[in-house]
C-alpha positions as a Python dict, from the first residue, in 0.01 Angstrom:
ca = {
    (1, 'Y'): (0, 0, 0),
    (2, 'R'): (-172, -328, 81),
    (3, 'S'): (-30, -297, 434),
    (4, 'P'): (-271, -66, 618),
    (5, 'F'): (16, 53, 838),
    (6, 'T'): (226, 149, 536),
    (7, 'R'): (-72, 314, 371),
    (8, 'R'): (-141, 517, 685),
    (9, 'V'): (209, 665, 661),
    (10, 'A'): (178, 729, 285),
    (11, 'V'): (-157, 905, 324),
    (12, 'S'): (-12, 1122, 602),
    (13, 'L'): (292, 1216, 395),
    (14, 'Q'): (77, 1301, 94),
    (15, 'L'): (-176, 1504, 294),
    (16, 'L'): (112, 1711, 432),
    (17, 'D'): (278, 1747, 89),
    (18, 'L'): (595, 1575, 212),
    (19, 'P'): (785, 1403, -70),
    (20, 'Y'): (891, 1043, -22),
    (21, 'E'): (1014, 749, -224),
    (22, 'H'): (798, 438, -189),
    (23, 'H'): (961, 95, -209),
    (24, 'P'): (680, -161, -236),
    (25, 'L'): (839, -437, -32),
    (26, 'S'): (645, -711, 141),
    (27, 'A'): (763, -861, 467),
    (28, 'W'): (653, -1196, 324),
    (29, 'D'): (803, -1179, -23),
    (30, 'S'): (1110, -969, 61),
    (31, 'F'): (1179, -1084, 416),
    (32, 'E'): (1560, -1046, 412),
    (33, 'E'): (1550, -714, 228),
    (34, 'V'): (1299, -576, 479),
    (35, 'R'): (1498, -722, 772),
    (36, 'A'): (1807, -538, 648),
    (37, 'I'): (1613, -213, 704),
    (38, 'N'): (1410, -314, 1011),
    (39, 'P'): (1552, -595, 1227),
    (40, 'L'): (1197, -709, 1305),
    (41, 'A'): (1130, -744, 929),
    (42, 'R'): (816, -536, 959),
    (43, 'I'): (678, -258, 746),
    (44, 'P'): (659, 35, 728),
    (45, 'A'): (1003, 172, 789),
    (46, 'L'): (1101, 527, 702),
    (47, 'V'): (1463, 590, 609),
    (48, 'L'): (1548, 954, 671),
    (49, 'D'): (1789, 1153, 456),
    (50, 'D'): (2065, 1110, 715),
    (51, 'G'): (2019, 730, 715),
    (52, 'E'): (1831, 705, 1046),
    (53, 'V'): (1548, 452, 1022),
    (54, 'L'): (1213, 488, 1196),
    (55, 'Y'): (1006, 175, 1257),
    (56, 'D'): (632, 141, 1315),
    (57, 'S'): (359, 364, 1177),
    (58, 'N'): (298, 531, 1516),
    (59, 'A'): (661, 643, 1546),
    (60, 'I'): (666, 756, 1184),
    (61, 'V'): (348, 966, 1199),
    (62, 'D'): (470, 1119, 1526),
    (63, 'Y'): (794, 1218, 1351),
    (64, 'I'): (596, 1362, 1059),
    (65, 'D'): (384, 1571, 1297),
    (66, 'Q'): (698, 1708, 1464),
    (67, 'L'): (845, 1785, 1123),
    (68, 'V'): (549, 1996, 1010),
    (69, 'G'): (479, 2158, 1347),
    (70, 'P'): (166, 2182, 1563),
    (71, 'E'): (-36, 2394, 1319),
    (72, 'R'): (-24, 2129, 1046),
    (73, 'A'): (19, 1817, 1260),
    (74, 'L'): (-238, 1543, 1199),
    (75, 'T'): (-263, 1468, 1573),
    (76, 'P'): (-341, 1747, 1819),
    (77, 'L'): (-46, 1833, 2041),
    (78, 'C'): (-207, 1793, 2382),
    (79, 'G'): (-517, 1787, 2594),
    (80, 'T'): (-862, 1641, 2538),
    (81, 'A'): (-839, 1675, 2160),
    (82, 'R'): (-519, 1468, 2152),
    (83, 'R'): (-662, 1200, 2381),
    (84, 'R'): (-978, 1170, 2169),
    (85, 'V'): (-779, 1132, 1847),
    (86, 'M'): (-537, 884, 2006),
    (87, 'R'): (-825, 677, 2148),
    (88, 'H'): (-984, 668, 1805),
    (89, 'V'): (-655, 571, 1638),
    (90, 'A'): (-605, 295, 1897),
    (91, 'L'): (-948, 150, 1811),
    (92, 'A'): (-885, 163, 1436),
    (93, 'L'): (-540, 7, 1466),
    (94, 'G'): (-672, -254, 1710),
    (95, 'I'): (-940, -356, 1461),
    (96, 'T'): (-672, -376, 1193),
    (97, 'E'): (-460, -602, 1414),
    (98, 'K'): (-755, -834, 1480),
    (99, 'V'): (-827, -862, 1108),
    (100, 'V'): (-459, -930, 1039),
    (101, 'A'): (-470, -1206, 1304),
    (102, 'V'): (-759, -1369, 1117),
    (103, 'V'): (-569, -1345, 788),
    (104, 'Y'): (-266, -1512, 948),
    (105, 'E'): (-477, -1780, 1113),
    (106, 'R'): (-634, -1874, 780),
    (107, 'S'): (-322, -1844, 567),
    (108, 'Q'): (-51, -1987, 794),
    (109, 'H'): (-221, -2304, 916),
    (110, 'A'): (-345, -2616, 743),
    (111, 'A'): (-725, -2618, 722),
    (112, 'E'): (-756, -2874, 1003),
    (113, 'Q'): (-539, -2656, 1232),
    (114, 'V'): (-730, -2331, 1182),
    (115, 'S'): (-899, -2229, 1506),
    (116, 'A'): (-1260, -2130, 1440),
    (117, 'A'): (-1287, -2015, 1803),
    (118, 'W'): (-989, -1778, 1760),
    (119, 'I'): (-1131, -1637, 1436),
    (120, 'E'): (-1471, -1587, 1599),
    (121, 'R'): (-1311, -1408, 1894),
    (122, 'C'): (-1102, -1177, 1672),
    (123, 'E'): (-1401, -1098, 1450),
    (124, 'K'): (-1618, -1026, 1757),
    (125, 'Q'): (-1351, -783, 1880),
    (126, 'A'): (-1338, -620, 1536),
    (127, 'H'): (-1717, -581, 1528),
    (128, 'S'): (-1716, -422, 1874),
    (129, 'G'): (-1456, -169, 1764),
    (130, 'L'): (-1637, -97, 1437),
    (131, 'T'): (-1960, -35, 1628),
    (132, 'V'): (-1792, 218, 1858),
    (133, 'L'): (-1618, 397, 1569),
    (134, 'D'): (-1943, 405, 1371),
    (135, 'S'): (-2119, 578, 1662),
    (136, 'E'): (-1882, 876, 1638),
    (137, 'K'): (-2006, 1197, 1481),
    (138, 'F'): (-1809, 1304, 1175),
    (139, 'A'): (-1868, 1670, 1085),
    (140, 'P'): (-1723, 1616, 828),
    (141, 'W'): (-1419, 1465, 1006),
    (142, 'F'): (-1377, 1316, 1351),
    (143, 'A'): (-1231, 1641, 1488),
    (144, 'G'): (-1470, 1869, 1296),
    (145, 'D'): (-1335, 2063, 1000),
    (146, 'R'): (-984, 1924, 1035),
    (147, 'L'): (-881, 1579, 912),
    (148, 'T'): (-665, 1396, 1170),
    (149, 'Q'): (-493, 1064, 1226),
    (150, 'A'): (-828, 942, 1364),
    (151, 'D'): (-978, 971, 1015),
    (152, 'I'): (-671, 834, 840),
    (153, 'A'): (-640, 526, 1062),
    (154, 'T'): (-1014, 459, 1036),
    (155, 'V'): (-1039, 490, 658),
    (156, 'V'): (-724, 283, 603),
    (157, 'M'): (-856, 16, 841),
    (158, 'Y'): (-1197, 6, 673),
    (159, 'D'): (-1049, -27, 324),
    (160, 'F'): (-819, -305, 448),
    (161, 'V'): (-1108, -497, 605),
    (162, 'Q'): (-1303, -456, 283),
    (163, 'L'): (-1010, -605, 94),
    (164, 'V'): (-925, -904, 314),
    (165, 'N'): (-1242, -985, 511),
    (166, 'P'): (-1541, -811, 348),
    (167, 'S'): (-1792, -1033, 531),
    (168, 'L'): (-1724, -817, 840),
    (169, 'L'): (-1871, -515, 660),
    (170, 'S'): (-2225, -599, 556),
    (171, 'P'): (-2368, -315, 343),
    (172, 'G'): (-2535, -59, 568),
    (173, 'A'): (-2397, -209, 891),
    (174, 'Y'): (-2173, 91, 960),
    (175, 'P'): (-2328, 391, 778),
    (176, 'G'): (-2113, 652, 956),
    (177, 'L'): (-1795, 474, 857),
    (178, 'E'): (-1919, 416, 503),
    (179, 'A'): (-1983, 791, 465),
    (180, 'L'): (-1639, 874, 609),
    (181, 'V'): (-1468, 633, 370),
    (182, 'E'): (-1658, 776, 74),
    (183, 'R'): (-1570, 1134, 171),
    (184, 'A'): (-1202, 1050, 222),
    (185, 'G'): (-1195, 855, -105),
    (186, 'E'): (-1241, 1182, -291),
    (187, 'L'): (-903, 1307, -166),
    (188, 'P'): (-601, 1215, -382),
    (189, 'A'): (-396, 1090, -83),
    (190, 'F'): (-655, 820, -15),
    (191, 'R'): (-748, 753, -376),
    (192, 'D'): (-387, 720, -498),
    (193, 'T'): (-288, 477, -222),
    (194, 'R'): (-597, 256, -227),
    (195, 'P'): (-486, -109, -239),
    (196, 'Q'): (-606, -330, -521),
}
């Protein structure tokens, strides 16, 4: 569950009480095995009972929502509520992608080839997104009493940033997000998938 995209899917499945079998493969360490499932060699991938494979966390959580129906879906079906949740998810996933870009920049280049300007740009983008997400009102969740993909994507992103680039999250810098992460951390789906 170190991949925030994989964890997002796992949290969603667990919150909806949908059983699944988790294969902890890394696209780095198990490249060919992952590529045999997803030609892009990316995770997550969800293999359905009939053998069909779904790629990308967005496609997978959309499938899960369709499976459980609109009453239980973790993203509202339509209208303003759906657009708000999707906008929030896009911010959280965008922050995640910027943090991943920094990880790759630092880990895939020799020290003299690492671009400090690129890292600074990515981190500035991440901070901008974090500031906007932190300004949201959570009562107790983004959409009120109902936990949605907006909360899942945000908590998973925040935990990932804390793991791989904690300097982006100075204590007290994002109190709304800190409270959301703490609240979500009490739920088994988040607690049981928290990366180490």
